[in-house]
Amino acid sequence: MASKISLTLPSGQKMPALGIGTLETNSEEEVEAAINVALELGYRHIDTAFVYQNEKPIGKVINQWISSGKLKREDLFITTKLPLVGVHPDRVEMFMKKSLENLQLDYVDLYLIHFPVGFKYQEDGPHMFVIENGAPVTEPKTDHAAIWKKMEEQVDAGRAKSIGLSNYTVSQIATVLKSARIKPANLQVEVHVYLQQRKLLEFCKKNGITVVAHTPLANPNFNKFLEKMGSKPKKLPDILNDPVVGKIAQKHKKTAAQVALRFLLEIGVAAIPKSVTPKRIEENISIFDFKLDCKDMKALNKLEVGEPARIADFKAIRGIENHPDYPMK
Ligand SMILES: NC(=O)c1ccc[n+]([C@@H]2O[C@H](COP(=O)([O-])OP(=O)(O)OC[C@H]3O[C@@H](n4cnc5c(N)ncnc54)[C@H](OP(=O)(O)O)[C@@H]3O)[C@@H](O)[C@H]2O)c1
């Protein structure tokens, strides 16, 4: 079932409200298969990032679909992100070009600054961090205005249709807005039933910034990622087994995941659940044949936990929380 709801960006571009996330795919074959299944099922919005190291296989599948005539480039909404080692005015254009080369595309629909903290860069190594005393070295305080100016140049050059931010706070977005010639079109941030981000969403709405929810299911497998990064596992909030969500799911003959995703659509936020499991890829997009009513929404609103329910705090990157621009204090 195709995604029937879209958000309109300030440029007039339509972003399908349900896209597929691609963090933590294990092999090129796995991500290629998942994207093929997703496109067959009607997904037209794909979220990736330079750091996910899967732009190449994703680009390969997209280009196969385009060259075979099954899809046109303009049917797709592709987002990728400036890595943390690119959060410096001298490196924005270089990383934008690297992503386009990986994706084998002339442009992306949306280019986001992945995180408001920059790191020193070296060409070699999978994450390109400069490591000292066992920890990656950060750049000094982020120059938001200078970096945003370079992001705007990517739109001018036709490499990105729209530009935006990810994991920024209200005050950091306000700083960007002050000097922006092209306003951020989008904020990608963690939003789910347990972390509803009402103030941030209200601020974005007032400023014409669309919002995409990352980690929309509160990633039940996040500890596998932490383990891979050498970090300790943490207690994860379990939306998919929440009895309130379960009761609403039963009422609509849907699954808890479908209710959690539909909740985001009802509050005007797009969602990019990640899955490489065909059944779940289908489950996650099958949310356009039901609606949550006022009673459901009232019950779901009450499930807000706030900050303790945050999954993606980036603390797996050692020392990141000591940077003045770390947004999740
Ligand atoms: N901008 C950022 O900083 C940022 C941060 C985090 C994430 N993101 C983006 O947001 C996307 C989504 O976030 P996420 O991947 O962290 O978390 P998520 O989408 O909340 O959860 C993904 C996990 O849930 C499982 N899953 C998916 N659908 C399911 C279902 N219907 N029932 C049960 N389990 C299900 C998946 O397993 P299987 O794959 O094994 O099916 C996967 O392990 C990412 O992939 C990435 O594109 C961006």
Short mmCIF file of C-alpha atoms and ligand atoms in Angstrom, two decimals:
data_model
loop_
_atom_site.label_atom_id
_atom_site.label_comp_id
_atom_site.label_asym_id
_atom_site.label_seq_id
_atom_site.Cartn_x
_atom_site.Cartn_y
_atom_site.Cartn_z
CA MET A 1 0.00 0.00 0.00
CA ALA A 2 1.53 3.29 -1.07
CA SER A 3 2.14 6.23 1.24
CA LYS A 4 -0.88 8.47 0.75
CA ILE A 5 -0.04 11.38 3.03
CA SER A 6 2.74 13.87 2.41
CA LEU A 7 4.23 16.94 4.05
CA THR A 8 4.86 20.00 1.89
CA LEU A 9 8.27 21.61 2.22
CA PRO A 10 8.73 25.39 1.78
CA SER A 11 10.09 24.67 -1.74
CA GLY A 12 6.75 23.03 -2.63
CA GLN A 13 8.34 19.52 -2.65
CA LYS A 14 6.09 16.78 -1.30
CA MET A 15 7.73 14.48 1.24
CA PRO A 16 5.87 11.17 1.75
CA ALA A 17 4.93 11.05 5.44
CA LEU A 18 6.15 7.47 5.74
CA GLY A 19 9.65 6.63 4.60
CA ILE A 20 12.13 3.85 5.23
CA GLY A 21 15.06 4.32 7.62
CA THR A 22 18.37 2.57 6.94
CA LEU A 23 20.54 2.91 10.06
CA GLU A 24 22.28 -0.32 11.04
CA THR A 25 22.00 -2.43 7.95
CA ASN A 26 24.43 -5.33 8.11
CA SER A 27 25.51 -5.85 4.52
CA GLU A 28 25.08 -4.40 1.04
CA GLU A 29 22.89 -7.37 0.11
CA GLU A 30 20.64 -6.79 3.11
CA VAL A 31 20.06 -3.11 2.39
CA GLU A 32 19.60 -3.70 -1.36
CA ALA A 33 16.96 -6.36 -0.66
CA ALA A 34 15.17 -4.12 1.87
CA ILE A 35 15.06 -1.13 -0.50
CA ASN A 36 13.78 -3.34 -3.34
CA VAL A 37 11.00 -4.68 -1.10
CA ALA A 38 10.18 -1.16 0.10
CA LEU A 39 9.93 0.25 -3.43
CA GLU A 40 7.74 -2.69 -4.50
CA LEU A 41 5.43 -1.93 -1.57
CA GLY A 42 5.13 1.74 -2.52
CA TYR A 43 7.71 3.45 -0.29
CA ARG A 44 9.01 6.54 -2.11
CA HIS A 45 10.90 8.22 0.74
CA ILE A 46 14.31 6.82 1.73
CA ASP A 47 16.42 8.09 4.61
CA THR A 48 20.15 7.47 4.66
CA ALA A 49 23.31 9.25 5.85
CA PHE A 50 26.97 9.34 4.92
CA VAL A 51 27.84 7.66 8.23
CA TYR A 52 25.48 4.72 7.64
CA GLN A 53 27.92 3.57 4.93
CA ASN A 54 25.08 2.33 2.78
CA GLU A 55 24.58 5.18 0.31
CA LYS A 56 26.26 3.09 -2.44
CA PRO A 57 23.91 0.05 -2.32
CA ILE A 58 20.89 2.33 -1.86
CA GLY A 59 21.97 4.39 -4.87
CA LYS A 60 22.50 1.19 -6.85
CA VAL A 61 18.90 0.04 -6.27
CA ILE A 62 17.42 3.50 -6.94
CA ASN A 63 19.31 3.73 -10.23
CA GLN A 64 18.22 0.24 -11.26
CA TRP A 65 14.59 1.25 -10.73
CA ILE A 66 15.08 4.47 -12.69
CA SER A 67 17.05 2.98 -15.59
CA SER A 68 14.56 0.13 -16.00
CA GLY A 69 11.78 2.74 -16.35
CA LYS A 70 9.88 1.48 -13.27
CA LEU A 71 10.34 4.85 -11.54
CA LYS A 72 11.32 8.38 -12.40
CA ARG A 73 13.82 10.25 -10.24
CA GLU A 74 11.13 12.82 -9.37
CA ASP A 75 8.92 10.03 -7.92
CA LEU A 76 11.43 9.59 -5.10
CA PHE A 77 12.28 11.60 -2.00
CA ILE A 78 15.88 10.89 -0.95
CA THR A 79 17.42 12.30 2.21
CA THR A 80 21.03 12.04 3.26
CA LYS A 81 23.12 13.78 5.91
CA LEU A 82 26.37 15.66 6.47
CA PRO A 83 28.45 13.51 8.84
CA LEU A 84 29.74 14.81 12.16
CA VAL A 85 33.26 15.09 10.71
CA GLY A 86 31.74 17.34 8.03
CA VAL A 87 30.26 19.85 10.48
CA HIS A 88 32.77 22.53 9.52
CA PRO A 89 32.37 25.21 6.81
CA ASP A 90 35.38 23.86 4.85
CA ARG A 91 33.91 20.34 4.53
CA VAL A 92 30.21 20.73 3.69
CA GLU A 93 30.64 20.79 -0.09
CA MET A 94 33.16 17.94 -0.06
CA PHE A 95 30.80 15.63 1.88
CA MET A 96 27.77 16.68 -0.18
CA LYS A 97 29.68 15.66 -3.32
CA LYS A 98 30.85 12.39 -1.72
CA SER A 99 27.22 11.48 -0.89
CA LEU A 100 26.04 12.26 -4.42
CA GLU A 101 28.86 10.16 -5.82
CA ASN A 102 27.95 7.26 -3.50
CA LEU A 103 24.27 7.53 -4.40
CA GLN A 104 25.06 8.07 -8.10
CA LEU A 105 22.55 10.90 -8.14
CA ASP A 106 22.71 14.50 -9.42
CA TYR A 107 20.81 15.79 -6.40
CA VAL A 108 19.19 14.75 -3.14
CA ASP A 109 15.76 15.96 -2.13
CA LEU A 110 16.89 16.86 1.37
CA TYR A 111 20.37 17.34 2.83
CA LEU A 112 20.55 17.53 6.63
CA ILE A 113 23.28 18.49 9.08
CA HIS A 114 23.33 15.21 11.02
CA PHE A 115 24.22 16.68 14.41
CA PRO A 116 25.13 20.14 15.77
CA VAL A 117 28.58 19.03 16.97
CA GLY A 118 31.59 18.86 14.63
CA PHE A 119 34.58 16.52 14.85
CA LYS A 120 38.12 16.79 13.48
CA TYR A 121 38.42 14.89 10.23
CA GLN A 122 40.92 12.52 8.71
CA GLU A 123 40.52 10.84 5.34
CA ASP A 124 41.22 7.28 6.57
CA GLY A 125 39.17 4.97 8.78
CA PRO A 126 35.49 4.04 8.67
CA HIS A 127 34.23 7.01 10.69
CA MET A 128 37.04 9.42 9.72
CA PHE A 129 37.46 10.67 13.30
CA VAL A 130 40.81 11.89 14.61
CA ILE A 131 41.38 9.84 17.77
CA GLU A 132 43.38 11.11 20.75
CA ASN A 133 43.59 9.31 24.11
CA GLY A 134 41.04 6.81 22.84
CA ALA A 135 38.36 9.43 22.04
CA PRO A 136 37.43 11.30 18.84
CA VAL A 137 38.52 14.95 18.84
CA THR A 138 35.77 17.56 18.48
CA GLU A 139 35.93 20.88 16.64
CA PRO A 140 35.53 23.97 18.86
CA LYS A 141 32.08 25.54 19.31
CA THR A 142 29.99 25.08 16.13
CA ASP A 143 29.79 28.14 13.84
CA HIS A 144 26.14 27.61 12.90
CA ALA A 145 25.90 30.63 10.57
CA ALA A 146 29.03 29.75 8.57
CA ILE A 147 28.03 26.10 8.16
CA TRP A 148 24.48 27.00 7.15
CA LYS A 149 25.84 29.39 4.49
CA LYS A 150 27.68 26.39 2.96
CA MET A 151 24.48 24.33 3.14
CA GLU A 152 22.67 27.11 1.23
CA GLU A 153 25.35 26.94 -1.46
CA GLN A 154 24.40 23.28 -2.03
CA VAL A 155 20.87 24.40 -2.94
CA ASP A 156 22.26 27.16 -5.20
CA ALA A 157 24.45 24.57 -6.96
CA GLY A 158 21.46 22.23 -7.47
CA ARG A 159 22.95 19.44 -5.34
CA ALA A 160 20.13 19.55 -2.76
CA LYS A 161 16.52 20.59 -3.40
CA SER A 162 16.09 21.42 0.29
CA ILE A 163 18.30 21.62 3.36
CA GLY A 164 17.62 21.03 7.02
CA LEU A 165 18.87 20.10 10.46
CA SER A 166 18.91 17.04 12.64
CA ASN A 167 19.09 16.74 16.43
CA TYR A 168 19.10 20.55 16.89
CA THR A 169 17.52 22.33 19.87
CA VAL A 170 15.09 25.25 19.67
CA SER A 171 17.86 27.73 20.46
CA GLN A 172 20.22 26.23 17.88
CA ILE A 173 17.51 26.35 15.20
CA ALA A 174 16.79 29.97 16.19
CA THR A 175 20.50 30.79 15.69
CA VAL A 176 20.43 29.26 12.20
CA LEU A 177 17.20 31.12 11.36
CA LYS A 178 18.76 34.47 12.30
CA SER A 179 21.31 34.39 9.48
CA ALA A 180 19.50 32.08 7.03
CA ARG A 181 18.88 33.22 3.45
CA ILE A 182 17.23 29.82 2.82
CA LYS A 183 15.36 28.68 5.94
CA PRO A 184 15.75 25.10 7.16
CA ALA A 185 12.98 23.09 5.48
CA ASN A 186 13.08 20.21 7.91
CA LEU A 187 14.17 19.02 11.32
CA GLN A 188 14.84 15.32 11.81
CA VAL A 189 14.70 14.47 15.49
CA GLU A 190 13.76 11.62 17.79
CA VAL A 191 9.98 11.62 18.31
CA HIS A 192 7.82 8.73 19.48
CA VAL A 193 4.95 7.97 21.81
CA TYR A 194 7.25 8.19 24.86
CA LEU A 195 9.25 11.26 23.71
CA GLN A 196 6.70 13.57 22.14
CA GLN A 197 8.86 16.75 21.87
CA ARG A 198 5.84 19.08 22.04
CA LYS A 199 7.75 22.38 22.53
CA LEU A 200 10.19 21.60 19.73
CA LEU A 201 7.36 20.61 17.37
CA GLU A 202 5.42 23.77 18.21
CA PHE A 203 8.50 25.90 17.47
CA CYS A 204 9.02 24.15 14.12
CA LYS A 205 5.37 24.60 13.18
CA LYS A 206 5.55 28.35 13.94
CA ASN A 207 8.63 28.65 11.76
CA GLY A 208 7.38 26.59 8.81
CA ILE A 209 9.84 23.76 9.45
CA THR A 210 8.55 20.24 8.69
CA VAL A 211 9.52 17.48 11.14
CA VAL A 212 10.60 13.88 10.51
CA ALA A 213 10.63 11.49 13.46
CA HIS A 214 13.70 9.30 13.66
CA THR A 215 13.66 6.25 15.96
CA PRO A 216 9.83 6.31 15.66
CA LEU A 217 9.45 2.85 17.24
CA ALA A 218 11.98 3.65 20.00
CA ASN A 219 14.25 1.13 18.26
CA PRO A 220 13.73 -2.15 20.19
CA ASN A 221 17.10 -3.41 18.91
CA PHE A 222 19.16 -0.38 19.88
CA ASN A 223 21.30 -2.36 22.32
CA LYS A 224 22.73 -4.37 19.40
CA PHE A 225 23.97 -1.05 17.98
CA LEU A 226 25.43 0.00 21.36
CA GLU A 227 27.19 -3.34 21.65
CA LYS A 228 28.73 -2.88 18.22
CA MET A 229 29.95 0.58 19.23
CA GLY A 230 31.53 -0.91 22.38
CA SER A 231 29.03 0.84 24.69
CA LYS A 232 27.06 -0.61 27.59
CA PRO A 233 23.47 -1.68 26.88
CA LYS A 234 20.73 0.48 28.40
CA LYS A 235 17.17 -0.12 29.54
CA LEU A 236 15.00 0.68 26.55
CA PRO A 237 11.44 1.96 26.63
CA ASP A 238 9.19 -0.70 25.13
CA ILE A 239 6.44 0.98 23.10
CA LEU A 240 5.70 -2.19 21.16
CA ASN A 241 4.63 -4.01 24.34
CA ASP A 242 2.91 -1.08 26.03
CA PRO A 243 -0.56 -2.22 27.19
CA VAL A 244 -2.22 1.11 26.23
CA VAL A 245 -0.76 0.99 22.73
CA GLY A 246 -1.72 -2.70 22.55
CA LYS A 247 -5.34 -1.99 23.47
CA ILE A 248 -5.65 0.71 20.81
CA ALA A 249 -4.03 -1.64 18.29
CA GLN A 250 -6.54 -4.36 19.12
CA LYS A 251 -9.44 -1.93 18.71
CA HIS A 252 -8.30 -1.01 15.16
CA LYS A 253 -7.12 -4.55 14.29
CA LYS A 254 -3.62 -3.18 13.84
CA THR A 255 -0.24 -3.84 15.48
CA ALA A 256 1.39 -1.74 18.19
CA ALA A 257 4.02 -0.58 15.66
CA GLN A 258 1.28 0.61 13.30
CA VAL A 259 -0.39 2.58 16.12
CA ALA A 260 2.95 4.13 17.13
CA LEU A 261 3.58 5.22 13.53
CA ARG A 262 0.03 6.43 12.92
CA PHE A 263 0.31 8.52 16.11
CA LEU A 264 3.16 10.47 14.46
CA LEU A 265 1.16 11.09 11.30
CA GLU A 266 -1.79 12.32 13.41
CA ILE A 267 0.46 14.96 15.03
CA GLY A 268 1.73 16.11 11.63
CA VAL A 269 5.15 14.46 11.77
CA ALA A 270 6.63 12.16 9.11
CA ALA A 271 8.20 8.87 10.22
CA ILE A 272 11.07 6.76 8.88
CA PRO A 273 10.91 3.36 10.62
CA LYS A 274 13.83 1.13 9.69
CA SER A 275 13.35 -2.50 8.87
CA VAL A 276 15.11 -5.08 6.74
CA THR A 277 12.36 -7.65 7.40
CA PRO A 278 9.90 -7.79 4.47
CA LYS A 279 6.88 -8.49 6.71
CA ARG A 280 7.68 -5.49 8.91
CA ILE A 281 8.49 -3.24 5.95
CA GLU A 282 4.95 -4.00 4.77
CA GLU A 283 3.46 -3.66 8.26
CA ASN A 284 5.03 -0.23 8.75
CA ILE A 285 3.56 1.30 5.60
CA SER A 286 0.11 -0.23 6.09
CA ILE A 287 -1.10 2.67 8.20
CA PHE A 288 -3.16 4.64 5.71
CA ASP A 289 -6.40 2.65 6.10
CA PHE A 290 -7.20 3.69 9.68
CA LYS A 291 -7.20 6.77 11.89
CA LEU A 292 -6.76 7.29 15.60
CA ASP A 293 -9.72 9.03 17.24
CA CYS A 294 -9.70 11.68 20.01
CA LYS A 295 -9.92 9.03 22.72
CA ASP A 296 -6.97 7.11 21.30
CA MET A 297 -4.90 10.29 20.97
CA LYS A 298 -5.72 11.36 24.52
CA ALA A 299 -4.54 8.01 25.85
CA LEU A 300 -1.37 8.09 23.72
CA ASN A 301 -0.58 11.69 24.73
CA LYS A 302 -0.62 10.56 28.35
CA LEU A 303 2.18 8.06 27.64
CA GLU A 304 4.74 10.88 27.33
CA VAL A 305 7.82 10.08 29.42
CA GLY A 306 10.13 12.76 28.06
CA GLU A 307 13.91 12.85 28.18
CA PRO A 308 14.50 9.52 30.03
CA ALA A 309 12.85 7.76 27.07
CA ARG A 310 15.39 9.11 24.58
CA ILE A 311 17.15 6.33 22.67
CA ALA A 312 19.58 8.06 20.30
CA ASP A 313 21.67 10.27 22.60
CA PHE A 314 24.89 9.79 20.57
CA LYS A 315 26.82 9.07 23.79
CA ALA A 316 28.31 6.02 22.09
CA ILE A 317 30.69 8.63 20.62
CA ARG A 318 32.99 9.05 23.60
CA GLY A 319 33.05 12.51 25.14
CA ILE A 320 30.43 14.06 22.81
CA GLU A 321 28.34 15.27 25.76
CA ASN A 322 31.16 17.61 26.85
CA HIS A 323 30.90 19.75 23.70
CA PRO A 324 29.13 23.13 24.20
CA ASP A 325 26.76 22.35 21.30
CA TYR A 326 25.75 18.87 22.53
CA PRO A 327 21.93 19.17 22.26
CA MET A 328 20.70 16.48 24.68
CA LYS A 329 21.85 17.83 28.04
N1 LIG B 1 19.15 11.84 12.31
C1 LIG B 1 19.58 11.00 13.24
O1 LIG B 1 20.43 11.33 14.06
C2 LIG B 1 19.00 9.63 13.32
C3 LIG B 1 19.16 8.86 14.49
C4 LIG B 1 18.58 7.59 14.52
C5 LIG B 1 17.88 7.13 13.43
N2 LIG B 1 17.76 7.89 12.29
C6 LIG B 1 17.00 7.43 11.10
O2 LIG B 1 15.73 6.98 11.56
C7 LIG B 1 15.54 5.62 11.18
C8 LIG B 1 14.70 4.89 12.19
O3 LIG B 1 15.34 4.85 13.44
P1 LIG B 1 15.96 3.51 14.05
O4 LIG B 1 16.33 2.61 12.95
O5 LIG B 1 17.01 3.90 14.99
O6 LIG B 1 14.77 2.94 14.93
P2 LIG B 1 13.28 2.42 14.68
O7 LIG B 1 12.87 2.62 13.28
O8 LIG B 1 12.48 2.99 15.78
O9 LIG B 1 13.43 0.86 14.98
C9 LIG B 1 14.11 0.03 14.10
C10 LIG B 1 14.22 -1.37 14.69
O10 LIG B 1 12.93 -1.88 14.95
C11 LIG B 1 12.71 -3.10 14.26
N3 LIG B 1 11.37 -3.00 13.66
C12 LIG B 1 11.01 -2.28 12.57
N4 LIG B 1 9.70 -2.38 12.34
C13 LIG B 1 9.20 -3.18 13.30
C14 LIG B 1 7.92 -3.68 13.59
N5 LIG B 1 6.88 -3.36 12.83
N6 LIG B 1 7.77 -4.50 14.67
C15 LIG B 1 8.83 -4.83 15.44
N7 LIG B 1 10.08 -4.39 15.22
C16 LIG B 1 10.27 -3.57 14.16
C17 LIG B 1 13.79 -3.20 13.20
O11 LIG B 1 14.22 -4.54 13.06
P3 LIG B 1 14.52 -5.26 11.63
O12 LIG B 1 15.27 -4.30 10.77
O13 LIG B 1 15.34 -6.43 12.04
O14 LIG B 1 13.18 -5.63 11.05
C18 LIG B 1 14.90 -2.33 13.74
O15 LIG B 1 15.83 -3.07 14.48
C19 LIG B 1 16.97 5.10 11.06
O16 LIG B 1 17.03 3.88 10.39
C20 LIG B 1 17.65 6.26 10.38
O17 LIG B 1 17.35 6.27 9.00
C21 LIG B 1 18.31 9.14 12.24
#
